[in-house]
Amino acid sequence: DIQMTQSPSSLSASVGDRVTITCRASQSISSYLNWYQQKPGKAPKLLIYAASSLQAGVPSRFSGSGSGTDFTLTISSLQPEDFATYYCQQSSSSPYTFGQGTKLEIK
Amino acid sequence: EVQVLESGGGLVQPGGSLRLSCAASGFTFSSYAMSWVRQAPGKGLEWVSAISGSAGTTYYADSVKGRFTISRDNSKNTLYLQMNSLRVEDTAVYYCAKEVRSQLLSANWFDPWGQGTLVTVSS
């Protein structure tokens, strides 16, 4: 199985900060990498698919990059509604594994 | 509006069985693969099982293989997860999700997700 490792596991930041979350795959997954946002008690919501494509309706402050084994999710200017947990997920091969999550908290 | 809505969760004893359902609307259900993903309390996301649009192909995580069965009824726009021999460690919120595939991008992703249904395995 492909292992997905996110860093950091948690992050404190302030409104207006630029934040970057990293996701590393245990083997090359090309661009088969998706990012989801999850708020407490809610279902995950798709943010970025195919490593860098922004899902319709998602604010442009979110962006994704990378290919192969190393990927990043960047939030250019944090807004209050962005404090949540973020997960990466590989869809290169079954089982479609997720990273352990990065909890973004208010500083 | 594209929607999926899970039901069927509840409290069950270890060794028991439960069937989850996921009702889909707003899209041509038979054209899309579907997946179940679970989340144990306070933990991350774990993909559980997937099924092709035609129901001809199924996939399972090793943790549930031989105990869970995924199926679908395209005439009813409904996805199912039959869970047998349940264990305490199967306690989780179970989400169903539509799998979107793009030939142009050679990529696939889950969208949307349902609100989830809680399965609690406890004596």
Short mmCIF file of C-alpha atoms in Angstrom, two decimals:
data_model
loop_
_atom_site.label_atom_id
_atom_site.label_comp_id
_atom_site.label_asym_id
_atom_site.label_seq_id
_atom_site.Cartn_x
_atom_site.Cartn_y
_atom_site.Cartn_z
CA ASP A 1 0.00 0.00 0.00
CA ILE A 2 1.10 3.58 -0.64
CA GLN A 3 1.75 5.47 2.59
CA MET A 4 0.92 9.18 2.76
CA THR A 5 2.68 11.34 5.33
CA GLN A 6 1.59 14.88 6.08
CA SER A 7 3.56 17.53 7.91
CA PRO A 8 3.07 19.16 10.21
CA SER A 9 0.41 17.21 12.13
CA SER A 10 -0.79 20.46 13.66
CA LEU A 11 -0.18 24.10 12.99
CA SER A 12 -1.05 27.34 14.75
CA ALA A 13 -1.43 30.40 12.59
CA SER A 14 -3.12 33.79 12.51
CA VAL A 15 -5.67 35.30 10.18
CA GLY A 16 -3.85 36.69 7.18
CA ASP A 17 -0.90 34.28 7.43
CA ARG A 18 0.38 32.25 4.51
CA VAL A 19 0.34 28.55 5.37
CA THR A 20 1.85 25.54 3.64
CA ILE A 21 1.06 21.89 4.38
CA THR A 22 3.21 19.13 2.93
CA CYS A 23 2.22 15.63 1.86
CA ARG A 24 4.71 12.94 0.89
CA ALA A 25 3.92 9.62 -0.79
CA SER A 26 5.94 6.47 -0.17
CA GLN A 27 6.25 5.96 -3.94
CA SER A 28 5.56 8.01 -7.01
CA ILE A 29 1.88 8.78 -7.56
CA SER A 30 2.30 11.15 -10.51
CA SER A 31 -0.37 13.83 -9.95
CA TYR A 32 -2.97 11.51 -8.38
CA LEU A 33 -3.20 13.63 -5.26
CA ASN A 34 -6.25 15.29 -3.76
CA TRP A 35 -6.75 17.63 -0.80
CA TYR A 36 -9.80 17.76 1.46
CA GLN A 37 -10.88 20.11 4.25
CA GLN A 38 -12.85 18.82 7.21
CA LYS A 39 -14.48 20.88 9.92
CA PRO A 40 -15.59 19.34 13.24
CA GLY A 41 -18.70 17.21 12.88
CA LYS A 42 -18.82 17.71 9.12
CA ALA A 43 -17.99 15.62 6.08
CA PRO A 44 -14.74 16.20 4.20
CA LYS A 45 -14.94 18.72 1.38
CA LEU A 46 -12.86 18.53 -1.79
CA LEU A 47 -10.49 21.49 -2.24
CA ILE A 48 -7.88 20.43 -4.80
CA TYR A 49 -7.84 17.49 -7.23
CA ALA A 50 -5.12 16.16 -9.50
CA ALA A 51 -2.52 17.92 -7.34
CA SER A 52 -3.19 21.45 -8.55
CA SER A 53 -6.74 21.83 -9.90
CA LEU A 54 -9.01 24.00 -7.76
CA GLN A 55 -12.47 22.56 -7.17
CA ALA A 56 -15.30 24.81 -8.33
CA GLY A 57 -16.46 27.17 -5.60
CA VAL A 58 -13.25 26.91 -3.56
CA PRO A 59 -11.61 30.29 -2.90
CA SER A 60 -8.53 31.09 -4.96
CA ARG A 61 -6.42 31.54 -1.81
CA PHE A 62 -6.13 27.75 -1.83
CA SER A 63 -3.58 26.23 -4.21
CA GLY A 64 -1.84 22.91 -4.66
CA SER A 65 1.39 21.87 -6.28
CA GLY A 66 3.73 18.94 -6.71
CA SER A 67 4.07 15.65 -8.55
CA GLY A 68 5.73 12.32 -7.99
CA THR A 69 6.12 11.98 -4.24
CA ASP A 70 6.08 15.53 -2.83
CA PHE A 71 3.05 17.80 -2.72
CA THR A 72 1.99 21.00 -1.00
CA LEU A 73 -1.25 22.74 -0.13
CA THR A 74 -0.90 26.48 0.32
CA ILE A 75 -3.38 28.94 1.77
CA SER A 76 -2.20 32.38 0.74
CA SER A 77 -4.02 34.45 3.36
CA LEU A 78 -5.78 32.57 6.14
CA GLN A 79 -9.39 33.44 6.80
CA PRO A 80 -11.34 32.55 9.97
CA GLU A 81 -13.32 29.88 8.13
CA ASP A 82 -10.10 28.08 7.07
CA PHE A 83 -9.35 26.73 10.54
CA ALA A 84 -10.00 23.03 10.06
CA THR A 85 -8.23 19.72 9.45
CA TYR A 86 -6.74 19.06 6.03
CA TYR A 87 -6.14 15.65 4.48
CA CYS A 88 -4.25 14.59 1.39
CA GLN A 89 -5.29 11.44 -0.45
CA GLN A 90 -3.66 9.44 -3.21
CA SER A 91 -5.82 7.99 -5.98
CA SER A 92 -3.03 6.34 -7.93
CA SER A 93 -3.78 2.82 -6.76
CA SER A 94 -6.10 0.94 -4.45
CA PRO A 95 -6.33 1.23 -1.49
CA TYR A 96 -6.80 4.99 -1.84
CA THR A 97 -4.88 6.04 1.25
CA PHE A 98 -5.11 9.30 3.16
CA GLY A 99 -2.54 11.26 5.07
CA GLN A 100 -2.99 11.42 8.83
CA GLY A 101 -4.31 14.97 8.67
CA THR A 102 -3.05 18.44 9.56
CA LYS A 103 -5.05 20.37 12.13
CA LEU A 104 -4.88 24.10 11.50
CA GLU A 105 -5.61 26.08 14.65
CA ILE A 106 -5.93 29.74 15.49
CA LYS A 107 -2.89 31.27 17.15
CA GLU B 1 -27.87 19.29 -6.79
CA VAL B 2 -25.58 16.29 -6.50
CA GLN B 3 -26.14 14.62 -3.14
CA VAL B 4 -25.44 11.41 -1.29
CA LEU B 5 -27.12 10.55 2.00
CA GLU B 6 -26.14 7.69 4.29
CA SER B 7 -28.36 5.80 6.70
CA GLY B 8 -28.41 2.60 8.70
CA GLY B 9 -25.87 3.27 11.41
CA GLY B 10 -26.42 2.36 15.02
CA LEU B 11 -25.22 0.39 18.01
CA VAL B 12 -24.34 -3.26 17.46
CA GLN B 13 -22.59 -5.87 19.58
CA PRO B 14 -19.22 -7.33 18.61
CA GLY B 15 -19.76 -10.14 16.12
CA GLY B 16 -22.99 -8.59 14.90
CA SER B 17 -24.07 -7.30 11.51
CA LEU B 18 -25.33 -4.04 10.07
CA ARG B 19 -26.20 -2.79 6.59
CA LEU B 20 -25.53 0.79 5.60
CA SER B 21 -27.29 2.50 2.72
CA CYS B 22 -26.38 5.56 0.69
CA ALA B 23 -29.05 7.23 -1.41
CA ALA B 24 -27.77 9.23 -4.37
CA SER B 25 -29.48 12.00 -6.31
CA GLY B 26 -28.69 14.69 -8.85
CA PHE B 27 -26.45 12.57 -11.10
CA THR B 28 -26.53 9.46 -13.27
CA PHE B 29 -25.73 7.01 -10.49
CA SER B 30 -24.83 4.06 -12.69
CA SER B 31 -22.10 6.06 -14.44
CA TYR B 32 -19.99 6.55 -11.33
CA ALA B 33 -17.93 4.39 -9.04
CA MET B 34 -18.74 4.86 -5.37
CA SER B 35 -16.73 4.40 -2.20
CA TRP B 36 -17.15 4.04 1.54
CA VAL B 37 -14.70 5.88 3.78
CA ARG B 38 -14.73 5.72 7.57
CA GLN B 39 -13.42 7.82 10.41
CA ALA B 40 -12.97 6.43 13.90
CA PRO B 41 -13.67 8.88 16.74
CA GLY B 42 -10.93 11.49 16.87
CA LYS B 43 -8.97 9.77 14.09
CA GLY B 44 -8.23 10.29 10.41
CA LEU B 45 -9.91 9.05 7.26
CA GLU B 46 -9.68 5.43 6.14
CA TRP B 47 -10.89 4.25 2.75
CA VAL B 48 -12.95 1.07 3.20
CA SER B 49 -14.38 -0.15 -0.08
CA ALA B 50 -15.25 0.85 -3.64
CA ILE B 51 -17.49 -0.44 -6.41
CA SER B 52 -17.58 0.34 -10.12
CA GLY B 53 -20.61 1.90 -11.75
CA SER B 54 -21.75 -1.38 -13.23
CA ALA B 55 -21.06 -3.21 -9.95
CA GLY B 56 -18.75 -5.50 -11.87
CA THR B 57 -15.68 -4.65 -9.84
CA THR B 58 -15.26 -4.24 -6.10
CA TYR B 59 -12.32 -3.31 -3.89
CA TYR B 60 -11.76 -3.64 -0.16
CA ALA B 61 -9.28 -2.49 2.45
CA ASP B 62 -7.44 -5.39 4.06
CA SER B 63 -8.97 -4.44 7.41
CA VAL B 64 -12.49 -5.34 6.20
CA LYS B 65 -11.87 -7.92 3.49
CA GLY B 66 -13.95 -11.03 4.03
CA ARG B 67 -16.26 -9.27 6.51
CA PHE B 68 -17.75 -6.37 4.55
CA THR B 69 -19.54 -6.51 1.20
CA ILE B 70 -20.18 -3.48 -0.98
CA SER B 71 -23.03 -3.54 -3.49
CA ARG B 72 -25.31 -1.18 -5.36
CA ASP B 73 -28.77 -1.12 -6.90
CA ASN B 74 -28.62 1.22 -9.88
CA SER B 75 -32.40 1.03 -10.33
CA LYS B 76 -32.77 2.54 -6.86
CA ASN B 77 -29.74 4.87 -7.00
CA THR B 78 -28.54 3.31 -3.79
CA LEU B 79 -25.18 2.07 -2.52
CA TYR B 80 -24.89 -0.48 0.29
CA LEU B 81 -22.30 -1.74 2.73
CA GLN B 82 -23.09 -5.04 4.44
CA MET B 83 -20.94 -5.32 7.54
CA ASN B 84 -20.62 -8.72 9.24
CA SER B 85 -18.48 -9.99 12.12
CA LEU B 86 -18.20 -6.45 13.42
CA ARG B 87 -15.37 -5.58 15.77
CA VAL B 88 -14.93 -2.82 18.31
CA GLU B 89 -12.34 -1.27 15.99
CA ASP B 90 -14.98 -0.88 13.26
CA THR B 91 -16.58 1.88 15.36
CA ALA B 92 -16.57 4.96 13.15
CA VAL B 93 -18.55 7.43 11.13
CA TYR B 94 -19.05 5.88 7.71
CA TYR B 95 -19.19 8.21 4.71
CA CYS B 96 -20.17 7.37 1.19
CA ALA B 97 -18.63 9.36 -1.63
CA LYS B 98 -19.00 9.62 -5.37
CA GLU B 99 -15.81 8.97 -7.29
CA VAL B 100 -15.23 11.46 -10.07
CA ARG B 101 -12.83 10.41 -12.84
CA SER B 102 -11.28 12.67 -15.45
CA GLN B 103 -9.78 11.07 -18.53
CA LEU B 104 -8.37 14.44 -19.53
CA LEU B 105 -6.43 14.78 -16.29
CA SER B 106 -5.99 11.02 -15.80
CA ALA B 107 -7.12 11.56 -12.24
CA ASN B 108 -9.93 10.68 -9.85
CA TRP B 109 -11.25 12.08 -6.61
CA PHE B 110 -14.17 11.89 -4.14
CA ASP B 111 -16.91 14.49 -4.44
CA PRO B 112 -19.37 14.93 -2.87
CA TRP B 113 -19.37 13.14 0.45
CA GLY B 114 -22.44 12.38 2.50
CA GLN B 115 -22.91 13.63 6.05
CA GLY B 116 -21.96 10.22 7.45
CA THR B 117 -23.64 7.63 9.64
CA LEU B 118 -22.23 6.50 12.98
CA VAL B 119 -21.60 2.82 13.64
CA THR B 120 -20.82 1.90 17.23
CA VAL B 121 -19.66 -1.62 18.01
CA SER B 122 -19.84 -2.25 21.72
CA SER B 123 -21.14 -4.76 24.22
#
